[in-house]
PDB file of C-alpha atoms in Angstrom:
ATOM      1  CA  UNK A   1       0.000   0.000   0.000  1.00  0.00           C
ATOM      2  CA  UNK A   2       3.294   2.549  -0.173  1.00  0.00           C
ATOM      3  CA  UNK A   3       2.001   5.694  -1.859  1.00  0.00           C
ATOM      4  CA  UNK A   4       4.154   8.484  -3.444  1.00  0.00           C
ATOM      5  CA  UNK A   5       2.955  11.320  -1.352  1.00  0.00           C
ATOM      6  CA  UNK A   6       5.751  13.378  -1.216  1.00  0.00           C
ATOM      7  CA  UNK A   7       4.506  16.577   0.077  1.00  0.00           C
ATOM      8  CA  UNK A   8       4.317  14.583   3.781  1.00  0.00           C
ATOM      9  CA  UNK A   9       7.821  13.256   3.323  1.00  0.00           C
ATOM     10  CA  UNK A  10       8.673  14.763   6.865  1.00  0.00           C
ATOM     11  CA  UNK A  11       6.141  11.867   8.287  1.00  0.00           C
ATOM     12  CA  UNK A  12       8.868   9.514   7.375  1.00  0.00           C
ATOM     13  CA  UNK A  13      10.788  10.393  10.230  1.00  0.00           C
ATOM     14  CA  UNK A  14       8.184   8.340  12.635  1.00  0.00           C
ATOM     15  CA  UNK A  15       9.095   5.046  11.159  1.00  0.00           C
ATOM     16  CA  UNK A  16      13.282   5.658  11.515  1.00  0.00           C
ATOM     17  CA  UNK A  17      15.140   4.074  14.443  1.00  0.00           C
ATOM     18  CA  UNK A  18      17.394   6.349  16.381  1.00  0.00           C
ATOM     19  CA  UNK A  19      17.904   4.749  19.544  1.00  0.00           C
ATOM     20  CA  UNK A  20      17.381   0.831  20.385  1.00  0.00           C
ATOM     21  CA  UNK A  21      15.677   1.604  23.783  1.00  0.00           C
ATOM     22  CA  UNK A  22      12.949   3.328  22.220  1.00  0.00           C
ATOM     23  CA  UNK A  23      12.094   0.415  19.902  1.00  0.00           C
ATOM     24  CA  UNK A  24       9.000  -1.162  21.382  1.00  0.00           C
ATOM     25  CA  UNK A  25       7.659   2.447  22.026  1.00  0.00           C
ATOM     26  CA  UNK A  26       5.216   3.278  19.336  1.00  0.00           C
ATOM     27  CA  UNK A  27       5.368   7.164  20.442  1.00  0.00           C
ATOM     28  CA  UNK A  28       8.199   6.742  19.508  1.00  0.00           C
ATOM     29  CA  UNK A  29       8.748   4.476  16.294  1.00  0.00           C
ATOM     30  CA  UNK A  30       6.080   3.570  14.448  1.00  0.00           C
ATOM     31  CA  UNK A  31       5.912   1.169  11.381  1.00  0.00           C
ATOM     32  CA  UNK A  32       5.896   2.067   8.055  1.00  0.00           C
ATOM     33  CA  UNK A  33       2.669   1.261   7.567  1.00  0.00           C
ATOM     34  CA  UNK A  34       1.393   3.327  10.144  1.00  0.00           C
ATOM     35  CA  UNK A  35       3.315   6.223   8.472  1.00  0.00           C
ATOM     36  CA  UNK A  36       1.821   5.517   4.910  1.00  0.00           C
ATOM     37  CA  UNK A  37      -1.865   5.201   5.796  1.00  0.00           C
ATOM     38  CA  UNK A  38      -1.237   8.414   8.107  1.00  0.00           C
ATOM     39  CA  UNK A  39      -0.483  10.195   4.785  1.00  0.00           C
ATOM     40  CA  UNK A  40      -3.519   8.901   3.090  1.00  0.00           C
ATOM     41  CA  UNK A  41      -6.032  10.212   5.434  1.00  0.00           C
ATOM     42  CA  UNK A  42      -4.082  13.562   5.667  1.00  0.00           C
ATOM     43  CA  UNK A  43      -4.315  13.243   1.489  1.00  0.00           C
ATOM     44  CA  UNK A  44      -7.935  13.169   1.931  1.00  0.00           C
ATOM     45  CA  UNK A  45      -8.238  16.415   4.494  1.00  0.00           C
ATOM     46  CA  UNK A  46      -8.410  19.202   0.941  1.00  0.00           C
ATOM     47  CA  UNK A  47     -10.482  16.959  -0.907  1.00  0.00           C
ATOM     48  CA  UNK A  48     -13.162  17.218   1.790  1.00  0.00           C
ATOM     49  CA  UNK A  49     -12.482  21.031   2.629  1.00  0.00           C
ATOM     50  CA  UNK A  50     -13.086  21.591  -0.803  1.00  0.00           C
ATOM     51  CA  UNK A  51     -16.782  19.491  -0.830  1.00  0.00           C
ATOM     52  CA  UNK A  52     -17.849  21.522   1.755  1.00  0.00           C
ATOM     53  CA  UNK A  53     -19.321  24.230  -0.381  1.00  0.00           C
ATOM     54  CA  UNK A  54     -21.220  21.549  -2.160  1.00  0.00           C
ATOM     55  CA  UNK A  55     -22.912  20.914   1.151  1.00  0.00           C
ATOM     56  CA  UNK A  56     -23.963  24.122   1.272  1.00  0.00           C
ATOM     57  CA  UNK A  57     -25.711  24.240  -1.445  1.00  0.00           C
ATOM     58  CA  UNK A  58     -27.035  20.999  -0.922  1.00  0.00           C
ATOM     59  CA  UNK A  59     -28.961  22.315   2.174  1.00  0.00           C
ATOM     60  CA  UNK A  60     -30.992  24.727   0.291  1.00  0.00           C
ATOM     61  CA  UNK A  61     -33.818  22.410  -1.422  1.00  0.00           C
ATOM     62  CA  UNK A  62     -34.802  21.492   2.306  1.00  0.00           C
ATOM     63  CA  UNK A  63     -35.079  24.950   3.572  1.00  0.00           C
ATOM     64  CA  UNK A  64     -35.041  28.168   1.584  1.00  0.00           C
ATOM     65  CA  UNK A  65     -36.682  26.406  -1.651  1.00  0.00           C
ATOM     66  CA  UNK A  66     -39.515  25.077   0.599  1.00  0.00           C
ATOM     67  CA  UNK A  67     -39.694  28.839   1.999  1.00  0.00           C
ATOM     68  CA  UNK A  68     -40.211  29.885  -1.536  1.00  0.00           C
ATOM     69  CA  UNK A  69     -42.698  27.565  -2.557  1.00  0.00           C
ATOM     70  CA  UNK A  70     -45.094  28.092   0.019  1.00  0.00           C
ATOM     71  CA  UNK A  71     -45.160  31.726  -0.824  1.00  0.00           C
ATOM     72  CA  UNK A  72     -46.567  29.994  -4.687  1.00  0.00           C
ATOM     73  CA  UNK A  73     -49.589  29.062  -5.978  1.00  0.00           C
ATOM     74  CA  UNK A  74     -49.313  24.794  -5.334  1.00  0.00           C
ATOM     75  CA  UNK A  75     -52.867  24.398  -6.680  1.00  0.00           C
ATOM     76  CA  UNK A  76     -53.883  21.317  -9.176  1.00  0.00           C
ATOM     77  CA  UNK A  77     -57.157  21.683 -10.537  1.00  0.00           C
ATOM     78  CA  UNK A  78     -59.677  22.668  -8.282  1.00  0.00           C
ATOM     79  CA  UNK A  79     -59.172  21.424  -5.015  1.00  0.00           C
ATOM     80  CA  UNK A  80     -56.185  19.607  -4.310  1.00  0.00           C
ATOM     81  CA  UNK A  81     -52.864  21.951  -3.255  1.00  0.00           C
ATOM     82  CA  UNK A  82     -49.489  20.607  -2.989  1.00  0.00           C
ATOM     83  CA  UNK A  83     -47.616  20.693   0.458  1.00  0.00           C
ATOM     84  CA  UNK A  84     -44.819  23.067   0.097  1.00  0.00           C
ATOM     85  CA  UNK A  85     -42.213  20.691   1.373  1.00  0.00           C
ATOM     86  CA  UNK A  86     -43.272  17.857  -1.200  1.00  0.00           C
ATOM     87  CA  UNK A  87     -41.565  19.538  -4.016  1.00  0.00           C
ATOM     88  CA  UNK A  88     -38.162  18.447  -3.031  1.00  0.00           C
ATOM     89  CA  UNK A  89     -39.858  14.657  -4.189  1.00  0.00           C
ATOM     90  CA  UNK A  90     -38.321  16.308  -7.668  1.00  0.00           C
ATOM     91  CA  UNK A  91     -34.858  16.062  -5.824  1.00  0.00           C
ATOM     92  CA  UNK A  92     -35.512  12.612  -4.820  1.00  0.00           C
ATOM     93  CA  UNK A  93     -36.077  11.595  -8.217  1.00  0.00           C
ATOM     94  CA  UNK A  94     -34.129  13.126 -10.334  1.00  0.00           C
ATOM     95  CA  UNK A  95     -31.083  12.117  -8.341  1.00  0.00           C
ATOM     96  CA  UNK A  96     -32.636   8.279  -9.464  1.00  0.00           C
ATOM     97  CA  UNK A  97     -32.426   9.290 -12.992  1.00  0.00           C
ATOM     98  CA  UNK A  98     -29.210  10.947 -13.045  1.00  0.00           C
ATOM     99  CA  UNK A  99     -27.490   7.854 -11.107  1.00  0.00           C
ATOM    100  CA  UNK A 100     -29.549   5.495 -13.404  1.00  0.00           C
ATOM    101  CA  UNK A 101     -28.367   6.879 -16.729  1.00  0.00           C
ATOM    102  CA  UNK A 102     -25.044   7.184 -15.578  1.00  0.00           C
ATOM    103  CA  UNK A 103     -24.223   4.006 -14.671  1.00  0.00           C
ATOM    104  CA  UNK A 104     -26.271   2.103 -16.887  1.00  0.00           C
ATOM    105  CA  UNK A 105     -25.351   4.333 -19.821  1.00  0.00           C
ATOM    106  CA  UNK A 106     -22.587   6.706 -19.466  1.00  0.00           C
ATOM    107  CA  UNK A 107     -20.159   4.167 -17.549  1.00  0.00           C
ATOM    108  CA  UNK A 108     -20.266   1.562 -20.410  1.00  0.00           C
ATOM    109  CA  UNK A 109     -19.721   3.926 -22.940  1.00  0.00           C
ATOM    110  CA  UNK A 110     -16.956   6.551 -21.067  1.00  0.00           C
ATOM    111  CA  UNK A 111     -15.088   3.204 -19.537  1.00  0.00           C
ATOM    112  CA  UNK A 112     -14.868   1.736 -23.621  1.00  0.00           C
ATOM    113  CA  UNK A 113     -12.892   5.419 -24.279  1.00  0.00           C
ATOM    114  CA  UNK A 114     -10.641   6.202 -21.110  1.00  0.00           C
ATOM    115  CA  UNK A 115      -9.716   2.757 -20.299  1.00  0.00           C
ATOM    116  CA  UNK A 116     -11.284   3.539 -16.643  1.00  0.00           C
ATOM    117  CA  UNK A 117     -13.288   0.807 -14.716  1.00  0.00           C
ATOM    118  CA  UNK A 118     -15.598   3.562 -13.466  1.00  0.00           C
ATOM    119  CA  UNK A 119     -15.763   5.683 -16.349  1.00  0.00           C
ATOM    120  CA  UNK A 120     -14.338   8.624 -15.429  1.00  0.00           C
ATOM    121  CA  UNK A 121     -11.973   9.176 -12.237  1.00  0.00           C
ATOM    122  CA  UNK A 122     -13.997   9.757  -8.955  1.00  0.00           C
ATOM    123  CA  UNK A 123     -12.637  13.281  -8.557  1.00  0.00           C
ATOM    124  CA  UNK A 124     -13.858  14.005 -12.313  1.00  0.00           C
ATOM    125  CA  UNK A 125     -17.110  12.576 -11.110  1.00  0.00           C
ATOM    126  CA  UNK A 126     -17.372  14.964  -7.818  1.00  0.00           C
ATOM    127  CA  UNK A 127     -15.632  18.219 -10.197  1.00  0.00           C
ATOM    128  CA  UNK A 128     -18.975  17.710 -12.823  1.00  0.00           C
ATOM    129  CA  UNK A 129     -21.623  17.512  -9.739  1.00  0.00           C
ATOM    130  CA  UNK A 130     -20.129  20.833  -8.365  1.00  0.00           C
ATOM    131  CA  UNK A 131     -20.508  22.280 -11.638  1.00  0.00           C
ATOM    132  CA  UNK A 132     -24.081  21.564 -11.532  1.00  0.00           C
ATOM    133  CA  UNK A 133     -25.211  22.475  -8.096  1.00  0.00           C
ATOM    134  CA  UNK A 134     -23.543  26.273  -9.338  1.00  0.00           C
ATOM    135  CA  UNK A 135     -25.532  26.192 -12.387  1.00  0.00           C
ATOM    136  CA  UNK A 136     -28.780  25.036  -9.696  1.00  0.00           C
ATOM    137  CA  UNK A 137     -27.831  27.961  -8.103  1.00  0.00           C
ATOM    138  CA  UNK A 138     -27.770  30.114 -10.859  1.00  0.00           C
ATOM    139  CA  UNK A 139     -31.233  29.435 -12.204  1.00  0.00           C
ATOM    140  CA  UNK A 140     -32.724  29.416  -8.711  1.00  0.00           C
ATOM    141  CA  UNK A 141     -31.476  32.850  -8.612  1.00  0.00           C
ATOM    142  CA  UNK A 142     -33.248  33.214 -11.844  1.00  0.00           C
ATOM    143  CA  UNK A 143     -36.874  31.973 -10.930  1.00  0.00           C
ATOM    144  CA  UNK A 144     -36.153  33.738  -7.573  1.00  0.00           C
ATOM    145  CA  UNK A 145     -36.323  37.400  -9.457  1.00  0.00           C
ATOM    146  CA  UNK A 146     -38.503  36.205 -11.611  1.00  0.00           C
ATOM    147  CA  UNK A 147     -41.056  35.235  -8.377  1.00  0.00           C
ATOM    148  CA  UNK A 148     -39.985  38.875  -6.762  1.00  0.00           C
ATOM    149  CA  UNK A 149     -41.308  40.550 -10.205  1.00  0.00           C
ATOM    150  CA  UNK A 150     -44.712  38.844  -9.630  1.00  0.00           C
ATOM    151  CA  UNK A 151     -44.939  39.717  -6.112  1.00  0.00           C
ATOM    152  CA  UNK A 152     -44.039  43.603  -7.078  1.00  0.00           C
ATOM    153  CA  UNK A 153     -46.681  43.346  -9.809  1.00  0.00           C
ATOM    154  CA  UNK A 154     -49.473  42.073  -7.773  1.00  0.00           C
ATOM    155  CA  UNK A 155     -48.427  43.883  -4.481  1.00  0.00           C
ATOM    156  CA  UNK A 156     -48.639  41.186  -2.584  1.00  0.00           C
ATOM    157  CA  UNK A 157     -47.194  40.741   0.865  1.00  0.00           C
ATOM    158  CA  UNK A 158     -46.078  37.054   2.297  1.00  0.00           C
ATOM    159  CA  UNK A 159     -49.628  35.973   4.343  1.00  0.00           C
ATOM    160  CA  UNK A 160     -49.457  32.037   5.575  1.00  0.00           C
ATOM    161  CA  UNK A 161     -52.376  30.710   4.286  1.00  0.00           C
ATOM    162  CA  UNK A 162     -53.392  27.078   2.938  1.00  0.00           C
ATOM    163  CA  UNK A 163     -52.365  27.946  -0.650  1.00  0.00           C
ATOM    164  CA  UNK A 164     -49.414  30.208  -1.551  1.00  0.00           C
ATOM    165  CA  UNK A 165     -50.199  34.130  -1.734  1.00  0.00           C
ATOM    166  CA  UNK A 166     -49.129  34.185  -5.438  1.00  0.00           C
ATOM    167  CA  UNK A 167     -50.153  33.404  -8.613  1.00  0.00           C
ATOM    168  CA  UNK A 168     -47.208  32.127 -10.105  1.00  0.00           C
ATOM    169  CA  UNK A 169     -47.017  28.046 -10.006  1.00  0.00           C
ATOM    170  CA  UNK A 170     -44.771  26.336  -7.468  1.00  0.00           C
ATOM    171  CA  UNK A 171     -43.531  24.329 -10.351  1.00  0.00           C
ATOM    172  CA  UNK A 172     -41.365  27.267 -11.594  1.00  0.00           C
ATOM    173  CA  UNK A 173     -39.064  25.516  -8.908  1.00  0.00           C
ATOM    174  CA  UNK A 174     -38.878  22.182 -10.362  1.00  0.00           C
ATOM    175  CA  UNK A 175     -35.854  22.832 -12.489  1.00  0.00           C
ATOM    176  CA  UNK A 176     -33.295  23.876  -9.640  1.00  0.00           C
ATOM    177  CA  UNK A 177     -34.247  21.199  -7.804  1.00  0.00           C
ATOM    178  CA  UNK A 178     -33.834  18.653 -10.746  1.00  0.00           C
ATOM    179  CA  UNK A 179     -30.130  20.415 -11.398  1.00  0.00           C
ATOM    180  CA  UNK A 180     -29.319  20.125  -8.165  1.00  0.00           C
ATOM    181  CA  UNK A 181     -30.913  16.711  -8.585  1.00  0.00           C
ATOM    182  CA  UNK A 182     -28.280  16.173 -11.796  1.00  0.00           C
ATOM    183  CA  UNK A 183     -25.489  17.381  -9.264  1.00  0.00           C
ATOM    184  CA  UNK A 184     -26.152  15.010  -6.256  1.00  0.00           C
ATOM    185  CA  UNK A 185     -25.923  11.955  -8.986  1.00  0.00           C
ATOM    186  CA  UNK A 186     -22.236  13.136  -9.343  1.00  0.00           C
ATOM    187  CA  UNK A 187     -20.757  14.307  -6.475  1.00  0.00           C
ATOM    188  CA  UNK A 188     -22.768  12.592  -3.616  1.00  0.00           C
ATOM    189  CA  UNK A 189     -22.395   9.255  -5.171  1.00  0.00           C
ATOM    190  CA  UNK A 190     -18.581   9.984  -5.789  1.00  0.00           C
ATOM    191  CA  UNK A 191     -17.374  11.458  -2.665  1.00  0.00           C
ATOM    192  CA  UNK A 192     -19.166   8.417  -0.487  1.00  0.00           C
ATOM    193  CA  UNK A 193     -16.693   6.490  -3.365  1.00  0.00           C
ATOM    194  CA  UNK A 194     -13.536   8.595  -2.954  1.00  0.00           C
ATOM    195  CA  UNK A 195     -13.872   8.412   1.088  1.00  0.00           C
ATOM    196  CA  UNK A 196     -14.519   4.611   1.227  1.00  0.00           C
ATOM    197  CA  UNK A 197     -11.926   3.927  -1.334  1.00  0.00           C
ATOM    198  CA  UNK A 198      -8.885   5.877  -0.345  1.00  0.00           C
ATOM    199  CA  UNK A 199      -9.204   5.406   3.139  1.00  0.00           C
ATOM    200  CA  UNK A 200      -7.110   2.085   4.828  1.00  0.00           C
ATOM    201  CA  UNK A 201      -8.746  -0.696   4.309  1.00  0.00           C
ATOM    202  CA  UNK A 202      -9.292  -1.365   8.268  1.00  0.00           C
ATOM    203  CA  UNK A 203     -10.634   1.952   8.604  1.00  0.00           C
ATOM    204  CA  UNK A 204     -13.967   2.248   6.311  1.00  0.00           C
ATOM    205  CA  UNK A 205     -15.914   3.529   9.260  1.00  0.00           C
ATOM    206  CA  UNK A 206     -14.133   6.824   8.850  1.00  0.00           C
ATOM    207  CA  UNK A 207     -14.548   7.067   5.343  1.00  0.00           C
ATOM    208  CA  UNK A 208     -18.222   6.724   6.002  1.00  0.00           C
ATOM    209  CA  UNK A 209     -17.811   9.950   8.568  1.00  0.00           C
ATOM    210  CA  UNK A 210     -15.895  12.013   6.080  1.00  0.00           C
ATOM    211  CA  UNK A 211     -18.948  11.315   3.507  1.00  0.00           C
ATOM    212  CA  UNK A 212     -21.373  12.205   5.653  1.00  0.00           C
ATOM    213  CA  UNK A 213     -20.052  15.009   7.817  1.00  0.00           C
ATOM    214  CA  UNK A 214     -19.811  17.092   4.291  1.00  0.00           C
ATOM    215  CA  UNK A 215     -23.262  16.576   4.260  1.00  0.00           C
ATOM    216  CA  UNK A 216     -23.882  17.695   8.364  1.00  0.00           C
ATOM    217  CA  UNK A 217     -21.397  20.682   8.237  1.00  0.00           C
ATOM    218  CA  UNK A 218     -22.316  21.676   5.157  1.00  0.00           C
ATOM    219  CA  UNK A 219     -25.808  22.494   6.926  1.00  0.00           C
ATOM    220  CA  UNK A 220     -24.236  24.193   9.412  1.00  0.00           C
ATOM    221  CA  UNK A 221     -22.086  26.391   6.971  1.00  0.00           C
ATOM    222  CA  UNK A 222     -24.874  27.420   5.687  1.00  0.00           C
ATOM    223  CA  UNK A 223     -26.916  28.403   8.041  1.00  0.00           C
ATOM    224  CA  UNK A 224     -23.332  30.280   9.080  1.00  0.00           C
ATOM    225  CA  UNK A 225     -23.391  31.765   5.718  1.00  0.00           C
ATOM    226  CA  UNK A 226     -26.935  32.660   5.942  1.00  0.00           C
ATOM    227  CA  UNK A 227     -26.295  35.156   9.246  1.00  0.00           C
ATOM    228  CA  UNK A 228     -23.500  36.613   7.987  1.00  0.00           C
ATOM    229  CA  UNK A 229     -24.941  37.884   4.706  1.00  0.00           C
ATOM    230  CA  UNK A 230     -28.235  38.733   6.784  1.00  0.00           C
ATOM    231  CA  UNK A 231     -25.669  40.667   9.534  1.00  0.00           C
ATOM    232  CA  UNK A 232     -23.675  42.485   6.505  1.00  0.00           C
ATOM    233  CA  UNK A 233     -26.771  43.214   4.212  1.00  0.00           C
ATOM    234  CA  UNK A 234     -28.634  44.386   7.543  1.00  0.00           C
ATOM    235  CA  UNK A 235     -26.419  47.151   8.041  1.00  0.00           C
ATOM    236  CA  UNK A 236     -25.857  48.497   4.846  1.00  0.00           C
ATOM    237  CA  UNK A 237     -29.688  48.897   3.931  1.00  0.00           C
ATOM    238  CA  UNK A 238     -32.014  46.210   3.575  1.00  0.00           C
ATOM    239  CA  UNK A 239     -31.053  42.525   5.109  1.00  0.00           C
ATOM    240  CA  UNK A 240     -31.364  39.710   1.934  1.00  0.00           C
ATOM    241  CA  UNK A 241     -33.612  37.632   4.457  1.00  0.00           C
ATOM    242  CA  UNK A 242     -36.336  39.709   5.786  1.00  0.00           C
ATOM    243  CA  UNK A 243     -39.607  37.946   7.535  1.00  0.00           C
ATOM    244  CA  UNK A 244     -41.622  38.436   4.073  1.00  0.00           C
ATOM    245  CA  UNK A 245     -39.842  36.810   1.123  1.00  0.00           C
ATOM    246  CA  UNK A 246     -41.851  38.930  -1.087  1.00  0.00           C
ATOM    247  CA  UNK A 247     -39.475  41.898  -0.200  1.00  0.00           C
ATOM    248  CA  UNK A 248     -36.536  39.956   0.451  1.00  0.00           C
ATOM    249  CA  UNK A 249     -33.703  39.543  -2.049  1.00  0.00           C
ATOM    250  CA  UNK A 250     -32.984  35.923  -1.885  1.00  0.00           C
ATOM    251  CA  UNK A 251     -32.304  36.206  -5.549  1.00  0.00           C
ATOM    252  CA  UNK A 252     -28.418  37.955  -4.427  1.00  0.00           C
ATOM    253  CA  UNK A 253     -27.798  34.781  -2.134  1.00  0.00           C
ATOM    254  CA  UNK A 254     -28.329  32.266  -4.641  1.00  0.00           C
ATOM    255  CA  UNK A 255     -25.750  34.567  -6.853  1.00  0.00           C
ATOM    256  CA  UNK A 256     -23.772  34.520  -3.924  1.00  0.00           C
ATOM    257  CA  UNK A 257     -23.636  30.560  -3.544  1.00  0.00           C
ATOM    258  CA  UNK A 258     -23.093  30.348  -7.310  1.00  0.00           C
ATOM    259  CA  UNK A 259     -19.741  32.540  -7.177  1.00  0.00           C
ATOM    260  CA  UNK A 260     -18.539  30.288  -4.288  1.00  0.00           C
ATOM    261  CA  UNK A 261     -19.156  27.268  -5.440  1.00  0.00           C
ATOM    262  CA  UNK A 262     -17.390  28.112  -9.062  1.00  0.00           C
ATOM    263  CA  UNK A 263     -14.529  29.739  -6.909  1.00  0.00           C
ATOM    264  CA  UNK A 264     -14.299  26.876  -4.720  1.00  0.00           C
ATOM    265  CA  UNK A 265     -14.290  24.598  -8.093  1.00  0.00           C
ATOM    266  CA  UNK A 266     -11.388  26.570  -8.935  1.00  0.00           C
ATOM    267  CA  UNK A 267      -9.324  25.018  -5.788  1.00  0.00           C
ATOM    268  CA  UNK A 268     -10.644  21.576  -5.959  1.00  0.00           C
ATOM    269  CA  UNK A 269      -9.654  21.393  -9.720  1.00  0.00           C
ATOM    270  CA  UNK A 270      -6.274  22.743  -8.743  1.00  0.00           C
ATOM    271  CA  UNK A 271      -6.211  19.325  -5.520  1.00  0.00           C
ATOM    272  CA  UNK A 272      -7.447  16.945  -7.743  1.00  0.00           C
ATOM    273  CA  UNK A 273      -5.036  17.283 -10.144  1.00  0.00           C
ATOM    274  CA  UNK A 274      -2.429  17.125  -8.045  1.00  0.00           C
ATOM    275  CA  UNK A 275      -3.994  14.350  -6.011  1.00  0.00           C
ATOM    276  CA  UNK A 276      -2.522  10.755  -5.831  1.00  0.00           C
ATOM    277  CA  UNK A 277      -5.053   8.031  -6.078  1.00  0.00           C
ATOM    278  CA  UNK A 278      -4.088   4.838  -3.216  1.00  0.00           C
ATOM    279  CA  UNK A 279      -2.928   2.097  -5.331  1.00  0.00           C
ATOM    280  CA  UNK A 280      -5.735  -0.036  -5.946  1.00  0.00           C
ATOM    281  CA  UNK A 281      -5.081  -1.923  -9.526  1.00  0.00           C
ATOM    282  CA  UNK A 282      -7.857  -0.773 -12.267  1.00  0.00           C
ATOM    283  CA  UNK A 283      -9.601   1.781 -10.139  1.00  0.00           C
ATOM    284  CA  UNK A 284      -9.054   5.539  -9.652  1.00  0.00           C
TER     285      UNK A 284
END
């Protein structure tokens, strides 16, 4: 399992013998397999920093889309109205889809061309999803002005009621959440990949925590993210998150998530590529 990982070279120095009575001391000395599957899981600390921001953006169809559709008009026909929070079903199923036609379609075909048992390497996979989730970002901004226009034009102001307090259709959100959809069929399938894979083999458990804590504190970033930007717009005029949506500018944070996450693609592309896979024959 010796990996080139040269950039932790200085870790060597915890598997070299100095003195004979520190031998069976493993402060002290430790094997050089201890040393080598240190460096992996240090390998593997950027990768997740950088998959943070896809967390982020991740925690949005659960909360601020579902804020936004229960402001819409969730009507079908005549009397049946859609709950606000079962729109993110669309999430749900287009991440099926994407997975589906991926594997079933795009893995045949890419692994015939690049040689690659899994198509395409598993930090490709996770670069593609993050361009997604920006572009979700983008057109949620999109429909998110476009909602704000309505609300100016029919003067309305956010009442909770059974049905939304607008006349434009709660599907308008259906395609950020089936981007975002696209993007978790990339990057969610291939970072619970890359953190089982590279980790040592005794030590899957941990792999399984990276995975999901990029989900957890992803959440939290967000929310982190949220009060900041509510803090900064607060005092320089009117806060991007005020108690009516209909006056709120939403539209600006979605922008705002859409920088990051291309800015944050930026550094990941710049890790990956410099990233060395653990040596497991045929797969990358």
């Amino acid at each position: 399992m010796l990996i080139n990982l040269s950039v932790y070279r200085f870790l060597d120095k915890a598997a070299i013998l100095e003195e004979k009575e520190i031998y069976n001391n493993p402060w002290r000395l430790a094997t050089v397999t201890k040393v080598e599957e240190l460096k992996l899981v240090l390998n593997m600390i950027p990768i997740w920093l950088t998959s943070l921001m896809f967390g982020i953006c991740l925690a949005q169809p659960a909360t601020i889309f579902v804020k936004q559709g229960a402001t819409m008009n969730r009507r079908i026909g005549t009397s049946f109205i859609i709950p606000s929070a079962s729109i993110y079903t669309f999430a749900g199923v287009g991440t099926i889809i994407s997975v589906t036609i991926y594997e079933k379609i795009l893995v045949p075909f890419l692994r015939n061309s690049t040689g690659n048992e899994r198509g395409i390497s598993i930090l490709k996979r996770v670069g593609i999803g993050m361009i997604f989730s920006a572009l979700s970002m983008a057109v949620a901004a999109l429909v998110e002005r476009e909602r704000l226009k309505i609300a100016e034009k029919e003067n309305v102001v956010v009442v909770i009621s059974k049905n939304g307090s607008l006349s434009m259709s709660v599907f308008w959100l259906v395609p950020q959440y089936m981007i975002l959809a696209i993007a978790d069929g990339f990057p969610l399938v291939g970072l619970q990949e890359y953190f089982y894979d590279q980790v040592p083999d005794y030590m899957r458990s941990l792999g399984l925590a990276f995975y999901l804590s990029v989900i957890g504190v992803g959440s939290f970033l967000s929310n982190f993210l949220i009060m900041i930007a509510d803090h900064v717009t607060g005092k320089s005029g009117k806060s991007w998150f005020g108690k009516d949506l209909n006056t709120s500018r939403l539209d600006n944070f979605y922008w705002l998530l859409a920088v990051l996450t291309l800015l944050n693609l930026c550094a990941f592309v710049v890790i990956a590529r410099r990233y060395q896979y653990k040596n497991v024959p045929g797969r990358k």
